[in-house]
XYZ file of C-alpha atoms in Angstrom:
478
model
C 103.040 33.503 82.839
C 101.821 34.648 86.262
C 102.888 38.225 85.697
C 100.432 38.853 82.863
C 97.262 38.306 84.972
C 98.688 40.516 87.704
C 99.398 43.221 85.117
C 95.843 42.992 83.834
C 94.488 43.214 87.362
C 96.571 46.341 88.032
C 95.320 47.971 84.817
C 91.724 47.131 85.632
C 92.172 48.508 89.150
C 93.674 51.737 87.798
C 90.828 52.046 85.300
C 88.234 51.652 88.066
C 90.036 54.287 90.164
C 90.198 56.674 87.191
C 86.518 56.235 86.352
C 85.576 56.751 90.004
C 87.632 59.941 90.135
C 85.926 61.233 86.970
C 82.467 60.488 88.367
C 83.216 62.059 91.744
C 84.827 65.063 90.054
C 81.830 65.463 87.744
C 79.491 65.397 90.738
C 81.369 68.217 92.464
C 81.628 70.174 89.210
C 77.847 69.948 88.927
C 77.605 71.478 92.383
C 80.055 74.333 91.888
C 79.797 75.204 88.199
C 77.003 77.620 87.259
C 74.480 76.314 84.798
C 75.255 79.309 82.608
C 78.844 78.220 82.019
C 80.126 76.725 78.778
C 79.633 73.290 80.384
C 75.884 73.769 80.672
C 74.884 71.038 78.184
C 76.957 68.504 80.162
C 75.910 69.394 83.692
C 72.365 70.627 83.394
C 70.778 67.492 84.880
C 71.163 69.092 88.310
C 67.947 71.015 87.623
C 65.968 67.767 87.630
C 67.686 66.522 90.796
C 67.094 69.705 92.793
C 63.564 70.473 91.676
C 62.245 66.971 92.290
C 63.409 66.995 95.915
C 61.761 69.927 97.677
C 62.271 69.816 101.430
C 59.240 70.320 103.722
C 59.021 73.911 104.877
C 58.115 75.340 108.261
C 54.655 76.814 108.663
C 55.948 80.352 109.184
C 57.724 80.393 105.814
C 55.399 81.681 103.115
C 55.847 79.833 99.825
C 55.497 81.810 96.593
C 55.378 80.221 93.137
C 55.835 82.276 89.965
C 54.987 80.693 86.620
C 56.501 82.318 83.539
C 55.787 81.319 79.927
C 59.266 82.456 78.807
C 62.557 83.564 80.332
C 62.234 87.329 81.076
C 58.499 87.230 81.952
C 59.339 86.548 85.601
C 61.413 89.742 85.781
C 59.045 91.865 83.685
C 56.026 91.042 85.829
C 57.498 90.169 89.219
C 61.138 91.340 89.371
C 60.518 93.681 92.283
C 58.058 91.347 93.963
C 60.648 88.544 94.013
C 63.188 90.793 95.743
C 60.663 92.042 98.267
C 59.508 88.517 99.132
C 63.060 87.241 99.611
C 63.921 90.188 101.851
C 60.961 89.202 104.047
C 62.233 85.644 104.428
C 59.743 84.058 102.061
C 60.578 81.098 99.809
C 60.236 81.834 96.087
C 60.403 79.402 93.186
C 60.113 80.252 89.474
C 58.825 77.800 86.869
C 59.500 78.454 83.169
C 57.041 76.583 80.956
C 59.069 77.198 77.778
C 62.651 78.200 77.127
C 61.706 80.834 74.550
C 63.196 78.740 71.767
C 61.289 80.277 68.844
C 61.867 83.974 69.481
C 62.719 85.435 66.050
C 64.926 88.406 66.867
C 67.722 86.496 68.546
C 68.559 83.569 66.254
C 71.593 85.512 65.062
C 73.110 85.238 68.551
C 73.267 81.437 68.610
C 76.023 81.214 65.941
C 74.882 77.836 64.655
C 74.793 76.508 61.117
C 71.683 76.736 59.000
C 71.120 72.982 59.277
C 71.200 72.814 63.078
C 68.040 73.166 65.213
C 68.562 76.745 66.322
C 65.613 76.563 68.625
C 67.381 74.184 71.021
C 70.594 76.207 71.058
C 68.555 79.334 71.589
C 66.624 77.611 74.374
C 69.841 76.829 76.254
C 70.982 80.412 75.762
C 67.774 81.767 77.258
C 67.953 79.325 80.166
C 71.453 80.642 80.849
C 70.148 84.215 80.789
C 67.260 83.257 83.098
C 69.645 81.892 85.716
C 71.796 85.015 85.504
C 68.783 87.328 85.788
C 67.112 85.494 88.663
C 70.455 85.279 90.525
C 70.609 89.082 90.452
C 67.090 89.154 91.923
C 68.359 86.915 94.733
C 67.187 83.446 93.696
C 69.424 80.390 93.999
C 69.580 78.061 91.001
C 67.793 75.250 92.866
C 64.689 77.477 92.989
C 64.505 77.689 89.177
C 62.606 75.019 87.247
C 62.570 74.585 83.468
C 59.717 72.500 82.059
C 61.111 72.598 78.518
C 57.914 72.895 76.480
C 57.837 74.571 73.044
C 57.712 78.329 72.668
C 54.583 79.423 70.783
C 53.128 75.935 71.155
C 51.421 76.032 74.557
C 47.973 77.077 73.323
C 47.933 74.301 70.725
C 48.889 71.835 73.441
C 46.212 73.276 75.693
C 43.323 72.574 73.310
C 44.366 70.549 70.230
C 47.279 68.359 71.334
C 45.942 67.268 74.716
C 46.383 63.523 74.398
C 49.970 62.296 74.514
C 49.194 59.787 71.762
C 49.105 62.763 69.399
C 51.821 65.280 70.285
C 52.609 68.737 68.967
C 55.746 69.024 66.824
C 57.609 72.300 67.229
C 59.018 73.860 64.048
C 61.710 75.491 66.198
C 63.042 72.480 68.129
C 62.093 70.084 65.293
C 60.794 67.503 67.734
C 57.646 66.480 69.612
C 59.276 66.127 73.030
C 61.530 68.248 75.185
C 65.129 68.158 73.916
C 66.545 69.750 77.089
C 68.347 67.707 79.724
C 67.379 70.480 82.135
C 63.671 69.680 81.736
C 61.681 68.874 84.867
C 60.571 65.691 83.098
C 63.245 64.429 80.721
C 61.977 63.995 77.164
C 58.567 65.331 78.210
C 56.035 64.834 75.431
C 54.662 67.987 73.810
C 51.071 67.351 74.919
C 48.663 69.054 77.278
C 48.250 66.188 79.730
C 52.011 66.052 80.325
C 52.053 69.792 81.065
C 49.213 69.337 83.570
C 51.057 66.408 85.170
C 54.247 68.461 85.633
C 52.392 71.457 87.069
C 50.326 69.312 89.431
C 53.477 67.565 90.635
C 55.184 70.885 91.399
C 52.075 72.338 93.059
C 51.500 69.313 95.281
C 55.152 69.147 96.311
C 55.668 72.852 96.977
C 52.093 73.694 98.076
C 52.410 77.459 97.547
C 50.345 79.947 99.492
C 50.693 82.581 96.765
C 50.894 82.072 92.982
C 51.731 84.617 90.286
C 50.464 83.868 86.757
C 50.114 85.662 83.427
C 46.838 87.534 83.056
C 43.997 85.604 81.418
C 43.576 88.454 78.889
C 47.239 88.621 77.848
C 47.349 88.744 74.060
C 50.257 86.278 73.768
C 49.046 82.713 73.219
C 51.670 81.165 75.537
C 50.696 83.530 78.349
C 46.991 82.718 78.082
C 47.756 79.006 77.897
C 49.947 79.220 81.008
C 47.008 80.710 82.891
C 44.715 77.966 81.592
C 47.055 75.098 82.452
C 47.596 76.281 86.011
C 43.915 77.015 86.648
C 42.993 73.541 85.434
C 45.717 71.917 87.539
C 44.549 73.724 90.689
C 40.877 72.905 90.097
C 41.623 69.211 89.581
C 43.759 69.098 92.743
C 41.032 70.914 94.672
C 38.462 68.327 93.649
C 40.837 65.578 94.755
C 40.929 67.103 98.224
C 44.266 68.953 98.365
C 43.662 71.278 101.363
C 46.179 73.976 100.384
C 44.148 74.810 97.242
C 41.317 76.269 99.339
C 43.482 79.097 100.695
C 45.914 79.794 97.868
C 45.974 83.392 96.585
C 46.483 83.972 92.858
C 47.731 87.224 91.320
C 47.967 87.950 87.598
C 50.688 89.967 85.889
C 50.278 91.464 82.417
C 52.959 91.573 79.715
C 51.216 91.755 76.300
C 48.187 93.951 75.794
C 48.381 95.723 72.445
C 51.564 97.005 70.864
C 51.151 100.602 72.062
C 48.742 100.112 74.978
C 50.871 98.331 77.561
C 52.958 99.771 78.995
C 51.878 103.083 77.457
C 55.417 104.479 77.136
C 58.416 102.427 76.005
C 61.902 103.001 77.330
C 63.522 103.352 80.740
C 61.494 105.646 82.995
C 61.882 104.322 86.565
C 60.248 107.349 88.202
C 56.942 106.830 86.420
C 54.087 104.738 87.790
C 52.568 101.690 86.117
C 48.765 101.640 85.899
C 46.542 98.765 84.745
C 44.975 99.230 81.297
C 41.596 100.900 81.656
C 39.993 98.104 79.595
C 40.911 95.550 82.276
C 39.889 97.544 85.332
C 36.161 96.556 85.423
C 36.746 92.792 85.269
C 39.014 92.250 88.301
C 40.338 94.069 91.320
C 43.956 95.201 91.110
C 46.705 95.525 93.672
C 50.448 96.160 93.626
C 53.745 96.876 95.338
C 55.904 99.980 95.589
C 59.571 99.353 94.731
C 62.498 101.075 96.386
C 65.515 102.367 94.463
C 67.582 99.222 95.011
C 64.773 96.952 93.793
C 64.271 99.138 90.702
C 67.983 99.063 89.853
C 68.249 95.303 90.305
C 65.204 94.756 88.125
C 66.849 96.747 85.324
C 70.160 94.901 85.720
C 68.299 91.571 85.677
C 66.589 92.518 82.406
C 69.968 93.498 80.967
C 71.027 89.842 81.277
C 68.577 88.962 78.517
C 70.903 89.952 75.709
C 69.026 87.695 73.307
C 66.165 90.179 73.615
C 68.226 93.253 72.747
C 66.092 93.987 69.690
C 63.111 94.707 71.956
C 65.059 96.142 74.892
C 63.100 99.400 74.960
C 59.814 97.548 75.412
C 61.298 95.450 78.228
C 62.659 98.475 80.073
C 59.166 99.985 80.029
C 58.301 97.531 82.822
C 60.918 99.040 85.131
C 58.742 101.453 87.055
C 58.347 102.608 90.650
C 55.700 99.909 91.184
C 54.350 96.568 89.951
C 50.641 95.859 89.501
C 48.641 92.627 89.632
C 45.048 91.634 89.027
C 43.469 89.475 91.740
C 42.249 86.231 90.205
C 38.852 84.790 91.050
C 36.622 81.829 90.382
C 32.866 82.125 89.922
C 30.551 80.151 92.225
C 27.171 79.328 90.757
C 24.353 78.043 93.014
C 21.353 76.148 91.673
C 18.693 78.348 89.970
C 20.957 81.405 89.902
C 23.307 83.079 87.452
C 26.723 84.710 87.394
C 28.036 87.304 84.937
C 31.475 87.141 83.346
C 32.467 90.548 81.985
C 34.680 90.917 78.944
C 37.361 93.551 78.600
C 36.267 96.424 76.408
C 38.384 97.523 73.493
C 41.213 94.995 73.826
C 40.762 94.201 70.122
C 40.437 96.865 67.428
C 38.780 94.771 64.703
C 35.242 94.842 66.203
C 35.446 98.631 66.079
C 36.540 98.579 62.454
C 33.927 96.114 61.201
C 31.196 97.356 63.532
C 30.284 94.064 65.201
C 31.438 90.978 67.050
C 32.489 92.808 70.225
C 31.684 90.535 73.166
C 30.430 92.408 76.218
C 29.641 89.720 78.789
C 28.359 86.192 79.277
C 25.720 85.144 81.811
C 25.942 81.557 83.069
C 22.618 80.212 84.379
C 22.219 76.949 86.300
C 18.736 75.422 86.191
C 18.101 71.885 87.381
C 20.321 69.689 85.203
C 21.077 72.267 82.509
C 23.428 75.182 81.949
C 22.655 78.206 79.790
C 25.401 80.395 78.362
C 23.870 83.736 77.374
C 26.277 85.878 75.370
C 25.797 89.637 75.093
C 27.536 91.447 72.261
C 27.591 94.664 70.279
C 25.506 93.786 67.236
C 26.844 96.700 65.169
C 26.085 96.552 61.486
C 24.508 93.337 60.106
C 27.605 91.163 59.984
C 27.663 87.385 59.771
C 29.711 86.945 62.909
C 30.452 83.432 64.122
C 30.632 82.599 67.820
C 32.552 79.612 69.108
C 31.811 78.360 72.627
C 34.394 76.301 74.545
C 33.497 74.144 77.552
C 35.602 71.865 79.749
C 33.877 69.914 82.510
C 35.636 68.609 85.646
C 34.481 66.038 88.203
C 36.453 64.110 90.836
C 39.647 65.821 89.770
C 39.476 64.650 86.163
C 38.394 66.128 82.833
C 34.938 64.715 82.061
C 34.472 66.400 78.702
C 35.949 68.958 76.330
C 33.437 70.397 73.877
C 33.265 73.287 71.442
C 30.373 74.564 69.343
C 30.321 77.031 66.479
C 27.216 79.181 66.133
C 26.493 80.435 62.605
C 24.100 83.357 62.078
C 23.142 83.094 65.773
C 20.853 80.174 64.845
C 22.679 76.999 63.838
C 25.022 75.367 66.362
C 27.589 72.936 64.988
C 29.563 70.636 67.258
C 33.250 71.145 66.474
C 34.718 68.919 69.171
C 33.494 66.464 71.795
C 30.741 63.873 72.112
C 29.833 63.954 75.809
C 26.387 65.503 75.366
C 23.940 63.449 73.361
C 22.146 66.415 71.783
C 23.051 69.831 70.426
C 22.325 72.858 72.625
C 19.079 74.727 72.257
C 19.563 78.217 70.790
C 17.548 81.338 71.632
C 18.433 84.856 70.583
C 17.356 88.457 70.700
C 18.809 91.854 69.936
C 22.424 91.883 71.040
C 22.294 88.487 72.720
C 22.308 84.775 71.977
C 21.940 81.874 74.419
C 22.904 78.201 74.261
C 21.292 75.788 76.733
C 23.099 72.512 77.408
C 21.024 69.654 78.783
C 22.813 67.131 81.052
C 19.734 64.973 81.707
C 21.414 61.777 80.577
C 24.951 62.499 81.796
C 26.506 63.310 85.201
C 26.559 67.017 85.935
C 30.110 68.478 86.208
C 31.451 69.925 89.452
C 33.098 72.824 87.579
C 33.123 74.324 84.088
C 35.986 76.154 82.387
C 34.469 78.430 79.738
C 35.474 80.733 76.898
C 33.916 82.268 73.769
C 35.431 83.693 70.595
C 33.850 85.752 67.819
C 35.151 85.695 64.264
C 34.314 86.930 60.791
C 33.298 84.498 58.004
C 36.942 84.544 56.872
C 37.901 83.009 60.283
C 39.499 86.298 61.301
C 39.092 86.518 65.075
C 37.243 89.609 66.301
C 37.034 89.186 70.079
C 37.634 86.689 72.875
C 36.098 86.174 76.310
C 38.963 84.951 78.539
C 38.725 81.503 80.065
C 36.852 81.552 83.358
C 36.372 78.847 85.999
C 32.780 78.368 87.173
C 32.255 76.113 90.186
C 28.805 74.535 90.429
C 27.560 74.726 93.999
C 25.343 71.875 95.100
C 21.924 72.624 96.513
C 21.026 71.771 100.101
């Protein structure tokens, strides 16, 4: 009778030893196996472990953060810049906001059944490609962060699905939260506030001195939204007193700007030079880097890792040039009783030319006492019933105070589309080629900063033009 308990004890002991060996072995496999192996779905939690623990860096090590809407954007815009920074001993991290899980041309490569959520399988495939591409550029896997948000859903999350009580549901991943175990925040809700939280967490931990973002005028919705999310995150941290935000430099890379406008010639032409689109030159200063032959070759090889993008390979290779160019980002500072002018790019949309109206030229922002006037200048063209929609986000003490939007019909009748912070509708004045909305804050606290944008559209809701989002900081009087 005494042998049976001893036998059970031995079996239990062996089971504990076996389980311990499996756990220890799994831990070491996580360390040595590449994320892009066939075991990726089992071992991808390492991304969360590494990216959450970022060691303090020495003062003489410059920290560079690159934010990419999709896998491949980091190489298209900054492939040479990453190599150059690493060769100079700088620390570079890349953050992917989405995993590109709704790209249409590459579903055939995932080899999944019609009933399975191809978006998730595709997302893992593109994460694998991203790790292969960035490794060629010289980045270790612990410097790659996947946020796991939905491809083609960022702009909706930016404006419509902000509150996490009402999340965006992706038609590609068939869910309203991140399905990837590699996500920075596991099961992150598809909502704007969660995106801001993730970005703020990364920014505060890493405290970069230089940031590379998509251009505010990029025609892809995810690229514009990436710019907006990061600008909001930085402004809110700045108001909360984060000292690094006062000195951070921000550069903007451009990927989408008209099918045949950018870059002007498709295909592999590494001896040619990349120039900014002429339409974007007046709005911001531009700078760039010259690439040597090794950096050019590695950039091409890195892009070749994105086999899921083979259908558009010629357009990707057009970014492999002898240089890379960046716009220098800026905020606008508006003192009391003065105005600033936000210029719009000219000719980035063709519809205003076709219909003869709705082309936004610039917007003046005027600060008087406790009011703000937004004076929009546009090409009136032929008499067309163009609608103008004004977007405003107000920040104070590091938080969003209000989010409002107003539609202006016939340049006379403002209609509040969203928000209830201001008690009254704005006062409207207009003249030839201009219309102004004055917002009175007499009964509400005045914001420390405004994030502004305007869109013009035809009566059929067809968008004609867009003034990119711009951050305006209200300077206090003496």
